[in-house]
mmCIF file of C-alpha atoms in Angstrom:
data_model
loop_
_atom_site.group_PDB
_atom_site.id
_atom_site.type_symbol
_atom_site.label_atom_id
_atom_site.label_comp_id
_atom_site.label_asym_id
_atom_site.label_seq_id
_atom_site.Cartn_x
_atom_site.Cartn_y
_atom_site.Cartn_z
ATOM 1 C CA MET A 1 -2.219 -9.817 -53.501
ATOM 2 C CA PRO A 2 -1.838 -9.113 -49.858
ATOM 3 C CA PHE A 3 -4.361 -10.332 -47.268
ATOM 4 C CA ARG A 4 -4.958 -10.530 -43.585
ATOM 5 C CA ALA A 5 -6.830 -13.416 -42.071
ATOM 6 C CA VAL A 6 -9.673 -12.432 -39.550
ATOM 7 C CA SER A 7 -8.256 -15.040 -37.125
ATOM 8 C CA VAL A 8 -5.395 -12.562 -36.242
ATOM 9 C CA ALA A 9 -7.587 -9.765 -35.551
ATOM 10 C CA ARG A 10 -8.069 -8.611 -31.980
ATOM 11 C CA PHE A 11 -10.935 -6.409 -30.627
ATOM 12 C CA HIS A 12 -10.754 -4.679 -27.144
ATOM 13 C CA PHE A 13 -13.171 -2.379 -25.356
ATOM 14 C CA GLY A 14 -11.951 -0.837 -22.012
ATOM 15 C CA GLY A 15 -10.939 -3.708 -19.786
ATOM 16 C CA TYR A 16 -13.104 -6.201 -21.645
ATOM 17 C CA ASP A 17 -11.686 -8.811 -24.015
ATOM 18 C CA PRO A 18 -14.316 -10.669 -26.154
ATOM 19 C CA GLY A 19 -11.468 -12.853 -27.386
ATOM 20 C CA ILE A 20 -12.524 -16.114 -28.934
ATOM 21 C CA HIS A 21 -16.074 -15.311 -28.544
ATOM 22 C CA THR A 22 -16.047 -12.778 -31.419
ATOM 23 C CA THR A 23 -17.552 -13.818 -34.766
ATOM 24 C CA SER A 24 -17.580 -10.430 -36.559
ATOM 25 C CA VAL A 25 -16.287 -6.917 -36.171
ATOM 26 C CA ALA A 26 -17.163 -3.987 -38.550
ATOM 27 C CA ILE A 27 -15.794 -0.388 -38.277
ATOM 28 C CA THR A 28 -17.270 2.397 -40.306
ATOM 29 C CA LEU A 29 -15.464 5.720 -41.148
ATOM 30 C CA ALA A 30 -18.436 8.044 -42.116
ATOM 31 C CA LEU A 31 -19.831 11.487 -41.930
ATOM 32 C CA ASP A 32 -23.220 13.313 -41.907
ATOM 33 C CA ALA A 33 -23.738 15.092 -45.256
ATOM 34 C CA LEU A 34 -25.148 18.614 -44.878
ATOM 35 C CA ASP A 35 -27.926 19.398 -47.168
ATOM 36 C CA THR A 36 -27.202 22.625 -48.841
ATOM 37 C CA THR A 37 -29.941 22.434 -51.363
ATOM 38 C CA ALA A 38 -31.610 25.762 -52.195
ATOM 39 C CA LEU A 39 -35.140 26.343 -53.597
ATOM 40 C CA VAL A 40 -33.617 27.499 -57.028
ATOM 41 C CA ASP A 41 -31.599 24.260 -57.379
ATOM 42 C CA VAL A 42 -32.745 21.669 -59.938
ATOM 43 C CA ALA A 43 -31.211 18.878 -57.914
ATOM 44 C CA GLU A 44 -30.227 17.865 -54.319
ATOM 45 C CA ARG A 45 -27.061 19.066 -53.147
ATOM 46 C CA ALA A 46 -25.033 17.904 -50.208
ATOM 47 C CA THR A 47 -21.556 18.602 -48.698
ATOM 48 C CA GLY A 48 -19.425 16.753 -46.300
ATOM 49 C CA GLY A 49 -20.425 17.450 -42.688
ATOM 50 C CA ILE A 50 -19.371 16.109 -39.244
ATOM 51 C CA ARG A 51 -17.677 12.761 -39.064
ATOM 52 C CA LYS A 52 -19.714 9.942 -37.429
ATOM 53 C CA ASP A 53 -17.668 6.963 -37.071
ATOM 54 C CA LEU A 54 -19.102 3.709 -35.729
ATOM 55 C CA CYS A 55 -18.189 0.109 -34.632
ATOM 56 C CA GLU A 56 -20.305 -2.934 -34.591
ATOM 57 C CA TRP A 57 -19.384 -6.212 -32.853
ATOM 58 C CA SER A 58 -21.096 -9.550 -32.711
ATOM 59 C CA GLY A 59 -20.270 -12.778 -31.074
ATOM 60 C CA LEU A 60 -21.249 -15.726 -28.659
ATOM 61 C CA PHE A 61 -22.512 -15.070 -25.365
ATOM 62 C CA SER A 62 -19.970 -15.994 -22.455
ATOM 63 C CA ASP A 63 -20.284 -15.497 -18.866
ATOM 64 C CA SER A 64 -16.517 -15.056 -18.422
ATOM 65 C CA THR A 65 -15.778 -11.706 -16.388
ATOM 66 C CA LYS A 66 -13.667 -10.402 -19.161
ATOM 67 C CA ALA A 67 -16.342 -11.096 -21.897
ATOM 68 C CA LEU A 68 -18.333 -8.317 -23.314
ATOM 69 C CA ASN A 69 -21.503 -9.136 -21.723
ATOM 70 C CA SER A 70 -19.931 -7.816 -18.358
ATOM 71 C CA ALA A 71 -19.736 -4.453 -19.930
ATOM 72 C CA ALA A 72 -23.744 -4.079 -19.998
ATOM 73 C CA ALA A 73 -23.501 -1.655 -17.170
ATOM 74 C CA LEU A 74 -21.542 0.762 -19.240
ATOM 75 C CA VAL A 75 -24.278 1.294 -21.917
ATOM 76 C CA GLY A 76 -24.528 5.164 -22.122
ATOM 77 C CA THR A 77 -22.038 5.607 -19.325
ATOM 78 C CA GLY A 78 -19.400 7.710 -21.175
ATOM 79 C CA THR A 79 -16.362 7.082 -23.397
ATOM 80 C CA HIS A 80 -14.214 4.153 -23.126
ATOM 81 C CA VAL A 81 -11.052 3.199 -24.996
ATOM 82 C CA LEU A 82 -11.708 1.048 -28.155
ATOM 83 C CA SER A 83 -9.210 -0.784 -30.402
ATOM 84 C CA LEU A 84 -9.212 -3.041 -33.391
ATOM 85 C CA HIS A 85 -5.691 -4.705 -33.941
ATOM 86 C CA ILE A 86 -5.571 -6.205 -37.362
ATOM 87 C CA GLY A 87 -2.621 -8.437 -36.854
ATOM 88 C CA THR A 88 -0.535 -9.781 -33.903
ATOM 89 C CA ALA A 89 2.914 -8.426 -34.800
ATOM 90 C CA THR A 90 4.322 -5.052 -33.664
ATOM 91 C CA GLY A 91 3.769 -2.574 -36.312
ATOM 92 C CA ASP A 92 0.611 -4.159 -37.822
ATOM 93 C CA ILE A 93 -2.346 -1.872 -38.547
ATOM 94 C CA ALA A 94 -4.606 -0.809 -35.718
ATOM 95 C CA TYR A 95 -7.631 1.471 -35.365
ATOM 96 C CA LEU A 96 -7.987 3.174 -32.171
ATOM 97 C CA GLY A 97 -10.403 5.567 -30.481
ATOM 98 C CA THR A 98 -12.611 6.164 -27.710
ATOM 99 C CA ALA A 99 -16.399 5.249 -27.880
ATOM 100 C CA PHE A 100 -19.801 5.092 -26.223
ATOM 101 C CA LEU A 101 -21.232 1.625 -25.802
ATOM 102 C CA MET A 102 -24.727 2.472 -27.196
ATOM 103 C CA THR A 103 -26.540 -0.867 -27.598
ATOM 104 C CA GLN A 104 -26.028 -4.350 -26.673
ATOM 105 C CA PRO A 105 -28.849 -6.737 -27.730
ATOM 106 C CA ARG A 106 -28.810 -10.538 -27.463
ATOM 107 C CA SER A 107 -30.713 -12.874 -29.554
ATOM 108 C CA MET A 108 -31.800 -16.404 -28.672
ATOM 109 C CA ASN A 109 -33.174 -19.305 -30.733
ATOM 110 C CA LEU A 110 -34.187 -22.429 -29.177
ATOM 111 C CA ARG A 111 -31.423 -24.962 -28.857
ATOM 112 C CA GLU A 112 -28.901 -22.630 -30.371
ATOM 113 C CA LEU A 113 -26.080 -20.625 -28.838
ATOM 114 C CA VAL A 114 -26.820 -17.183 -27.558
ATOM 115 C CA ARG A 115 -25.679 -14.568 -29.797
ATOM 116 C CA GLU A 116 -24.582 -11.257 -28.563
ATOM 117 C CA GLU A 117 -24.112 -7.886 -30.443
ATOM 118 C CA ALA A 118 -22.768 -4.416 -29.523
ATOM 119 C CA GLY A 119 -22.900 -1.037 -31.276
ATOM 120 C CA PHE A 120 -20.561 1.708 -30.513
ATOM 121 C CA SER A 121 -20.511 5.377 -31.427
ATOM 122 C CA LEU A 122 -17.008 6.919 -31.518
ATOM 123 C CA ASP A 123 -16.358 10.073 -29.566
ATOM 124 C CA GLY A 124 -14.378 11.664 -32.382
ATOM 125 C CA THR A 125 -13.020 9.520 -35.140
ATOM 126 C CA TRP A 126 -11.164 6.419 -35.693
ATOM 127 C CA ASN A 127 -7.437 6.892 -35.734
ATOM 128 C CA ARG A 128 -5.429 4.538 -38.029
ATOM 129 C CA GLY A 129 -2.412 3.458 -36.043
ATOM 130 C CA VAL A 130 -0.156 0.491 -35.242
ATOM 131 C CA VAL A 131 0.031 -2.344 -32.833
ATOM 132 C CA LEU A 132 2.665 -1.504 -30.067
ATOM 133 C CA TYR A 133 1.938 -4.597 -27.899
ATOM 134 C CA THR A 134 -0.244 -7.558 -29.095
ATOM 135 C CA GLN A 135 -2.520 -9.055 -26.231
ATOM 136 C CA THR A 136 -0.224 -10.944 -23.811
ATOM 137 C CA GLN A 137 -0.672 -12.550 -20.491
ATOM 138 C CA ALA A 138 2.629 -12.189 -18.566
ATOM 139 C CA THR A 139 4.434 -11.545 -15.258
ATOM 140 C CA GLY A 140 7.085 -9.092 -14.222
ATOM 141 C CA SER A 141 8.318 -6.498 -16.851
ATOM 142 C CA ALA A 142 8.708 -6.489 -20.610
ATOM 143 C CA THR A 143 9.474 -4.229 -23.552
ATOM 144 C CA GLY A 144 7.829 -4.374 -26.740
ATOM 145 C CA GLY A 145 9.331 -4.194 -30.272
ATOM 146 C CA ALA A 146 10.237 -0.649 -31.822
ATOM 147 C CA VAL A 147 7.802 0.607 -34.574
ATOM 148 C CA ASP A 148 9.373 2.858 -37.217
ATOM 149 C CA GLY A 149 7.285 5.950 -37.856
ATOM 150 C CA THR A 150 9.680 6.901 -40.651
ATOM 151 C CA ALA A 151 10.160 10.320 -39.162
ATOM 152 C CA SER A 152 9.796 12.314 -36.029
ATOM 153 C CA SER A 153 6.582 14.385 -35.441
ATOM 154 C CA THR A 154 5.344 17.126 -33.459
ATOM 155 C CA ALA A 155 1.633 16.987 -34.058
ATOM 156 C CA GLY A 156 0.868 14.870 -31.185
ATOM 157 C CA GLY A 157 -0.451 11.271 -30.757
ATOM 158 C CA THR A 158 -2.530 8.627 -28.685
ATOM 159 C CA TYR A 159 -1.629 5.636 -26.794
ATOM 160 C CA ASN A 160 -4.499 3.131 -26.314
ATOM 161 C CA VAL A 161 -3.951 0.441 -23.633
ATOM 162 C CA HIS A 162 -6.175 -2.330 -22.522
ATOM 163 C CA VAL A 163 -5.686 -4.123 -19.041
ATOM 164 C CA MET A 164 -7.955 -7.171 -19.005
ATOM 165 C CA GLN A 165 -6.369 -8.842 -15.982
ATOM 166 C CA ILE A 166 -4.108 -7.748 -13.067
ATOM 167 C CA SER A 167 -3.687 -10.045 -10.256
ATOM 168 C CA THR A 168 -1.492 -7.920 -7.800
ATOM 169 C CA GLY A 169 0.756 -5.070 -7.532
ATOM 170 C CA THR A 170 0.904 -1.987 -9.635
ATOM 171 C CA LEU A 171 1.322 -2.011 -13.406
ATOM 172 C CA ASN A 172 3.415 0.765 -14.670
ATOM 173 C CA LEU A 173 2.737 1.507 -18.402
ATOM 174 C CA ILE A 174 5.215 3.419 -20.181
ATOM 175 C CA TRP A 175 5.028 4.921 -23.793
ATOM 176 C CA GLU A 176 8.581 6.156 -25.061
ATOM 177 C CA SER A 177 10.228 7.108 -28.309
ATOM 178 C CA ALA A 178 14.061 7.172 -29.639
ATOM 179 C CA THR A 179 15.660 8.477 -32.797
ATOM 180 C CA THR A 180 17.000 4.823 -33.623
ATOM 181 C CA ALA A 181 15.509 1.506 -32.722
ATOM 182 C CA THR A 182 18.360 0.778 -30.509
ATOM 183 C CA GLY A 183 19.002 4.204 -29.152
ATOM 184 C CA VAL A 184 18.072 5.952 -25.863
ATOM 185 C CA TYR A 185 14.473 5.957 -25.321
ATOM 186 C CA THR A 186 12.630 8.970 -23.791
ATOM 187 C CA VAL A 187 9.262 8.669 -22.036
ATOM 188 C CA LEU A 188 6.508 10.261 -23.556
ATOM 189 C CA ALA A 189 3.634 9.403 -21.210
ATOM 190 C CA SER A 190 3.033 6.802 -18.337
ATOM 191 C CA ALA A 191 0.380 5.507 -16.151
ATOM 192 C CA ASN A 192 0.210 3.419 -12.958
ATOM 193 C CA ILE A 193 -2.664 0.744 -13.138
ATOM 194 C CA THR A 194 -3.960 -1.370 -10.323
ATOM 195 C CA THR A 195 -7.427 -2.388 -11.735
ATOM 196 C CA VAL A 196 -8.790 -3.879 -14.887
ATOM 197 C CA THR A 197 -9.353 -0.920 -17.235
ATOM 198 C CA GLY A 198 -8.785 0.805 -20.574
ATOM 199 C CA THR A 199 -6.454 3.739 -20.618
ATOM 200 C CA LEU A 200 -5.799 6.420 -23.088
ATOM 201 C CA LEU A 201 -2.644 8.534 -22.908
ATOM 202 C CA ASN A 202 -2.325 11.595 -25.141
ATOM 203 C CA VAL A 203 0.763 13.625 -26.135
ATOM 204 C CA GLY A 204 -0.413 17.042 -27.351
ATOM 205 C CA SER A 205 0.987 19.019 -30.285
ATOM 206 C CA GLY A 206 4.318 20.411 -29.783
ATOM 207 C CA THR A 207 5.829 17.401 -28.106
ATOM 208 C CA THR A 208 8.388 15.759 -30.211
ATOM 209 C CA ILE A 209 7.722 12.074 -30.819
ATOM 210 C CA ALA A 210 10.816 10.552 -32.141
ATOM 211 C CA ARG A 211 10.922 8.181 -35.208
ATOM 212 C CA PHE A 212 10.720 4.995 -33.173
ATOM 213 C CA VAL A 213 8.057 4.284 -30.697
ATOM 214 C CA ARG A 214 7.604 1.372 -28.386
ATOM 215 C CA HIS A 215 5.570 0.048 -25.265
ATOM 216 C CA ARG A 216 7.307 -0.954 -21.885
ATOM 217 C CA HIS A 217 5.697 -2.155 -18.477
ATOM 218 C CA THR A 218 6.807 -2.904 -15.118
ATOM 219 C CA ASN A 219 5.115 -4.432 -12.191
ATOM 220 C CA THR A 220 5.889 -3.642 -8.524
ATOM 221 C CA VAL A 221 5.287 -7.321 -7.779
ATOM 222 C CA ALA A 222 7.579 -9.503 -9.870
ATOM 223 C CA THR A 223 5.221 -12.553 -9.490
ATOM 224 C CA GLY A 224 2.032 -10.470 -10.370
ATOM 225 C CA THR A 225 0.140 -11.670 -13.585
ATOM 226 C CA PHE A 226 -1.650 -9.353 -16.113
ATOM 227 C CA ASP A 227 -3.127 -9.456 -19.513
ATOM 228 C CA ILE A 228 -2.569 -6.089 -21.684
ATOM 229 C CA ALA A 229 -2.641 -4.966 -25.343
ATOM 230 C CA ALA A 230 -1.550 -1.519 -26.659
ATOM 231 C CA GLY A 231 -1.614 0.512 -29.829
ATOM 232 C CA PHE A 232 -0.360 3.863 -30.968
ATOM 233 C CA ALA A 233 -1.344 6.373 -33.590
ATOM 234 C CA ARG A 234 0.479 9.524 -34.618
ATOM 235 C CA ALA A 235 -1.919 12.666 -35.001
#
């Protein structure tokens, strides 16, 4: 029976990384049922309506600048990039989306650690994708492993990147694809980042995303340090 230990799950929100403070994460793929019951019906009737995906996080309060408590100012401010990587290897399953931070309560009992929670409402739906670059603290430039999508597609896709730290320079994030794992890669989308943030890059319908996809990044300052994670989902 296959299984995945929760110890290798990674949760990211914008430029925040709850990291080791996380105790549980739950994602919900749901919809609001439309009530189509008529007066002549002998029983209640319902049909599938609009998707209403959710995410719930809980953990221990930390005053780190990258911990989720620092995101309190983002409650209700707009959509932010949200990712759950289930595994740390390139190609492992990831759930990706954008979401509103709706609630962030904290509970405190005397002589116990402070517990922190957060509730997110997806702006759209969860997209099931893959890990392109597991959370890594690094310097300079690097290229992630190639992920095999089994075939090329033209339906579009999304690239979720979280930059939790950047010390200096400009970080150039590059999302690219090729017909073979070791072939010539073509850039699908890119972004220049200078601050801690979450970034979503989209490729619209009609653009060819070749079979193999990978993440790559460079920094204008060779000694600049940064902490990033990336995931990808085909439409």
